[in-house]
């Protein structure tokens, strides 16, 4: 899979999405590492890229891994409610409805925007941290016809003054397992490389697993690094913001919704700006709605999304308060043995203010 966020991760500045070069295998692995670690993007391209692990260290014998097509959830998307107790369930999702479906989606977004405007962002006092948790599950398909699923949790602690020390912690959730009926040979390859599991601390969030010069969290902001200054400079008019989305995420409206999910995954977007984002998404002509879906934490919400290739890409909003709570990818056509209507990947995002670095809020 050649996802747009992986291309963006290869861009040293992470700011110019249009000038991303073609991806080599080594570049893909490097880009995936930086991106997955940041866990701030969803995918925005249709092409699948067959990958292998990085080349073995000279003189050290290592088994040859199975080539695979990594699921978009690796970049932090992931699947809602369908990947439970080792079984890939399916959910019927109906698309269509033309103008009526779009009008319903617009009404939902406008309501979410109104609710977001009524939300008071929690204040982060000196010595406190914004805790952001992204939990994800999803499917990885293999070139030999197998498919496996697994999960990961990525936690970040962001200080009130973002120039100070951040902390990030990432761990697998459970063991990678074959999907029933799509078993391959041997054990499935873990979706998250070992070098991307662990704990890191650094000022500005410039963790050492991120390639030198690829991200400056306290410097220039970007969609992948939404600093307060970057967010404050976004257009306040919803239509102008939509036009900026289209200009920033080449590929048409099918790329806008998942790219906005990338931004919201950061947990760093204030309520007022979220409201403008929701109103901007109302200008996406093919936007459609699915009611009563749940995110990976089983929190009920409304999914709004667009068709992109053989999948339907959605963000999930809590209709009670307008909070963004995760995203999901649903198969629109059969591919790699996954039937239409199958939720391929989904996630859960939550934030809280905590009193110390490494402190996890009570659920």
mmCIF file of N, CA and C in Angstrom, residues 17-62:
data_model
loop_
_atom_site.group_PDB
_atom_site.id
_atom_site.type_symbol
_atom_site.label_atom_id
_atom_site.label_comp_id
_atom_site.label_asym_id
_atom_site.label_seq_id
_atom_site.Cartn_x
_atom_site.Cartn_y
_atom_site.Cartn_z
ATOM 1 N N UNK A 17 3.187 18.372 0.488
ATOM 2 C CA UNK A 17 2.675 17.063 0.130
ATOM 3 C C UNK A 17 2.782 16.770 -1.350
ATOM 4 N N UNK A 18 2.882 17.803 -2.148
ATOM 5 C CA UNK A 18 2.834 17.599 -3.596
ATOM 6 C C UNK A 18 4.157 17.152 -4.170
ATOM 7 N N UNK A 19 5.240 17.335 -3.424
ATOM 8 C CA UNK A 19 6.555 17.060 -3.987
ATOM 9 C C UNK A 19 7.148 15.760 -3.475
ATOM 10 N N UNK A 20 6.316 14.845 -3.024
ATOM 11 C CA UNK A 20 6.828 13.593 -2.502
ATOM 12 C C UNK A 20 7.329 12.723 -3.646
ATOM 13 N N UNK A 21 8.555 12.204 -3.562
ATOM 14 C CA UNK A 21 9.091 11.383 -4.645
ATOM 15 C C UNK A 21 8.508 9.981 -4.614
ATOM 16 N N UNK A 22 8.731 9.224 -5.710
ATOM 17 C CA UNK A 22 8.328 7.834 -5.739
ATOM 18 C C UNK A 22 9.025 7.094 -4.610
ATOM 19 N N UNK A 23 8.356 6.076 -4.092
ATOM 20 C CA UNK A 23 8.842 5.404 -2.908
ATOM 21 C C UNK A 23 9.586 4.118 -3.249
ATOM 22 N N UNK A 24 10.803 3.984 -2.732
ATOM 23 C CA UNK A 24 11.542 2.742 -2.832
ATOM 24 C C UNK A 24 11.206 1.902 -1.616
ATOM 25 N N UNK A 25 11.631 0.626 -1.632
ATOM 26 C CA UNK A 25 11.355 -0.241 -0.489
ATOM 27 C C UNK A 25 11.994 0.300 0.785
ATOM 28 N N UNK A 26 13.264 0.697 0.714
ATOM 29 C CA UNK A 26 13.923 1.216 1.913
ATOM 30 C C UNK A 26 13.287 2.507 2.377
ATOM 31 N N UNK A 27 12.885 3.329 1.423
ATOM 32 C CA UNK A 27 12.230 4.586 1.793
ATOM 33 C C UNK A 27 10.888 4.315 2.449
ATOM 34 N N UNK A 28 10.183 3.302 1.937
ATOM 35 C CA UNK A 28 8.895 2.962 2.539
ATOM 36 C C UNK A 28 9.066 2.554 3.992
ATOM 37 N N UNK A 29 10.044 1.669 4.250
ATOM 38 C CA UNK A 29 10.242 1.208 5.618
ATOM 39 C C UNK A 29 10.607 2.365 6.536
ATOM 40 N N UNK A 30 11.472 3.254 6.061
ATOM 41 C CA UNK A 30 11.851 4.409 6.872
ATOM 42 C C UNK A 30 10.664 5.318 7.111
ATOM 43 N N UNK A 31 9.911 5.565 6.055
ATOM 44 C CA UNK A 31 8.752 6.437 6.186
ATOM 45 C C UNK A 31 7.689 5.827 7.079
ATOM 46 N N UNK A 32 7.455 4.535 6.935
ATOM 47 C CA UNK A 32 6.454 3.895 7.769
ATOM 48 C C UNK A 32 6.846 3.977 9.235
ATOM 49 N N UNK A 33 8.140 3.790 9.496
ATOM 50 C CA UNK A 33 8.603 3.860 10.877
ATOM 51 C C UNK A 33 8.330 5.220 11.483
ATOM 52 N N UNK A 34 8.681 6.277 10.752
ATOM 53 C CA UNK A 34 8.487 7.623 11.290
ATOM 54 C C UNK A 34 7.009 7.927 11.460
ATOM 55 N N UNK A 35 6.240 7.507 10.468
ATOM 56 C CA UNK A 35 4.825 7.846 10.515
ATOM 57 C C UNK A 35 4.095 7.069 11.591
ATOM 58 N N UNK A 36 4.306 5.768 11.605
ATOM 59 C CA UNK A 36 3.564 4.955 12.563
ATOM 60 C C UNK A 36 3.899 5.383 13.976
ATOM 61 N N UNK A 37 5.177 5.715 14.165
ATOM 62 C CA UNK A 37 5.578 6.155 15.488
ATOM 63 C C UNK A 37 4.856 7.419 15.885
ATOM 64 N N UNK A 38 4.733 8.332 14.966
ATOM 65 C CA UNK A 38 4.026 9.582 15.276
ATOM 66 C C UNK A 38 2.542 9.326 15.457
ATOM 67 N N UNK A 39 1.992 8.307 14.753
ATOM 68 C CA UNK A 39 0.592 7.918 14.861
ATOM 69 C C UNK A 39 -0.341 9.094 14.652
ATOM 70 N N UNK A 40 -0.026 9.944 13.711
ATOM 71 C CA UNK A 40 -0.825 11.132 13.512
ATOM 72 C C UNK A 40 -1.489 11.175 12.152
ATOM 73 N N UNK A 41 -1.411 10.127 11.379
ATOM 74 C CA UNK A 41 -1.962 10.229 10.040
ATOM 75 C C UNK A 41 -2.789 9.020 9.696
ATOM 76 N N UNK A 42 -3.772 9.235 8.869
ATOM 77 C CA UNK A 42 -4.476 8.162 8.217
ATOM 78 C C UNK A 42 -4.072 8.174 6.766
ATOM 79 N N UNK A 43 -4.391 7.116 6.029
ATOM 80 C CA UNK A 43 -3.921 7.030 4.668
ATOM 81 C C UNK A 43 -4.791 7.808 3.718
ATOM 82 N N UNK A 44 -4.193 8.198 2.596
ATOM 83 C CA UNK A 44 -4.957 8.952 1.609
ATOM 84 C C UNK A 44 -4.657 8.510 0.193
ATOM 85 N N UNK A 45 -4.188 7.281 -0.007
ATOM 86 C CA UNK A 45 -3.945 6.794 -1.361
ATOM 87 C C UNK A 45 -4.481 5.384 -1.490
ATOM 88 N N UNK A 46 -4.730 4.951 -2.716
ATOM 89 C CA UNK A 46 -5.397 3.688 -2.940
ATOM 90 C C UNK A 46 -4.430 2.533 -3.143
ATOM 91 N N UNK A 47 -3.244 2.770 -3.614
ATOM 92 C CA UNK A 47 -2.364 1.705 -4.065
ATOM 93 C C UNK A 47 -1.815 0.902 -2.913
ATOM 94 N N UNK A 48 -1.800 -0.420 -3.042
ATOM 95 C CA UNK A 48 -1.165 -1.293 -2.080
ATOM 96 C C UNK A 48 0.275 -1.536 -2.505
ATOM 97 N N UNK A 49 1.173 -1.556 -1.523
ATOM 98 C CA UNK A 49 2.580 -1.769 -1.799
ATOM 99 C C UNK A 49 3.030 -3.015 -1.068
ATOM 100 N N UNK A 50 3.527 -4.014 -1.792
ATOM 101 C CA UNK A 50 4.040 -5.211 -1.161
ATOM 102 C C UNK A 50 5.370 -4.889 -0.506
ATOM 103 N N UNK A 51 5.504 -5.272 0.774
ATOM 104 C CA UNK A 51 6.691 -4.888 1.528
ATOM 105 C C UNK A 51 7.317 -6.094 2.193
ATOM 106 N N UNK A 52 8.563 -5.940 2.572
ATOM 107 C CA UNK A 52 9.256 -6.901 3.412
ATOM 108 C C UNK A 52 9.931 -6.128 4.519
ATOM 109 N N UNK A 53 10.488 -6.845 5.494
ATOM 110 C CA UNK A 53 11.211 -6.182 6.564
ATOM 111 C C UNK A 53 12.531 -5.643 6.033
ATOM 112 N N UNK A 54 13.172 -4.793 6.851
ATOM 113 C CA UNK A 54 14.438 -4.204 6.442
ATOM 114 C C UNK A 54 15.491 -5.280 6.239
ATOM 115 N N UNK A 55 16.531 -4.969 5.474
ATOM 116 C CA UNK A 55 17.577 -5.936 5.170
ATOM 117 C C UNK A 55 18.279 -6.376 6.447
ATOM 118 N N UNK A 56 18.662 -7.668 6.561
ATOM 119 C CA UNK A 56 19.322 -8.134 7.772
ATOM 120 C C UNK A 56 20.705 -7.525 7.927
ATOM 121 N N UNK A 57 21.135 -7.434 9.176
ATOM 122 C CA UNK A 57 22.469 -6.934 9.465
ATOM 123 C C UNK A 57 23.506 -7.894 8.898
ATOM 124 N N UNK A 58 24.558 -7.387 8.208
ATOM 125 C CA UNK A 58 25.572 -8.275 7.643
ATOM 126 C C UNK A 58 26.140 -9.214 8.702
ATOM 127 N N UNK A 59 26.223 -10.496 8.340
ATOM 128 C CA UNK A 59 26.810 -11.465 9.239
ATOM 129 C C UNK A 59 25.825 -12.068 10.219
ATOM 130 N N UNK A 60 24.582 -11.581 10.230
ATOM 131 C CA UNK A 60 23.572 -12.097 11.148
ATOM 132 C C UNK A 60 22.478 -12.772 10.333
ATOM 133 N N UNK A 61 22.284 -14.068 10.549
ATOM 134 C CA UNK A 61 21.266 -14.804 9.804
ATOM 135 C C UNK A 61 19.890 -14.488 10.366
ATOM 136 N N UNK A 62 18.978 -14.113 9.480
ATOM 137 C CA UNK A 62 17.619 -13.820 9.906
ATOM 138 C C UNK A 62 16.660 -14.488 8.935
#
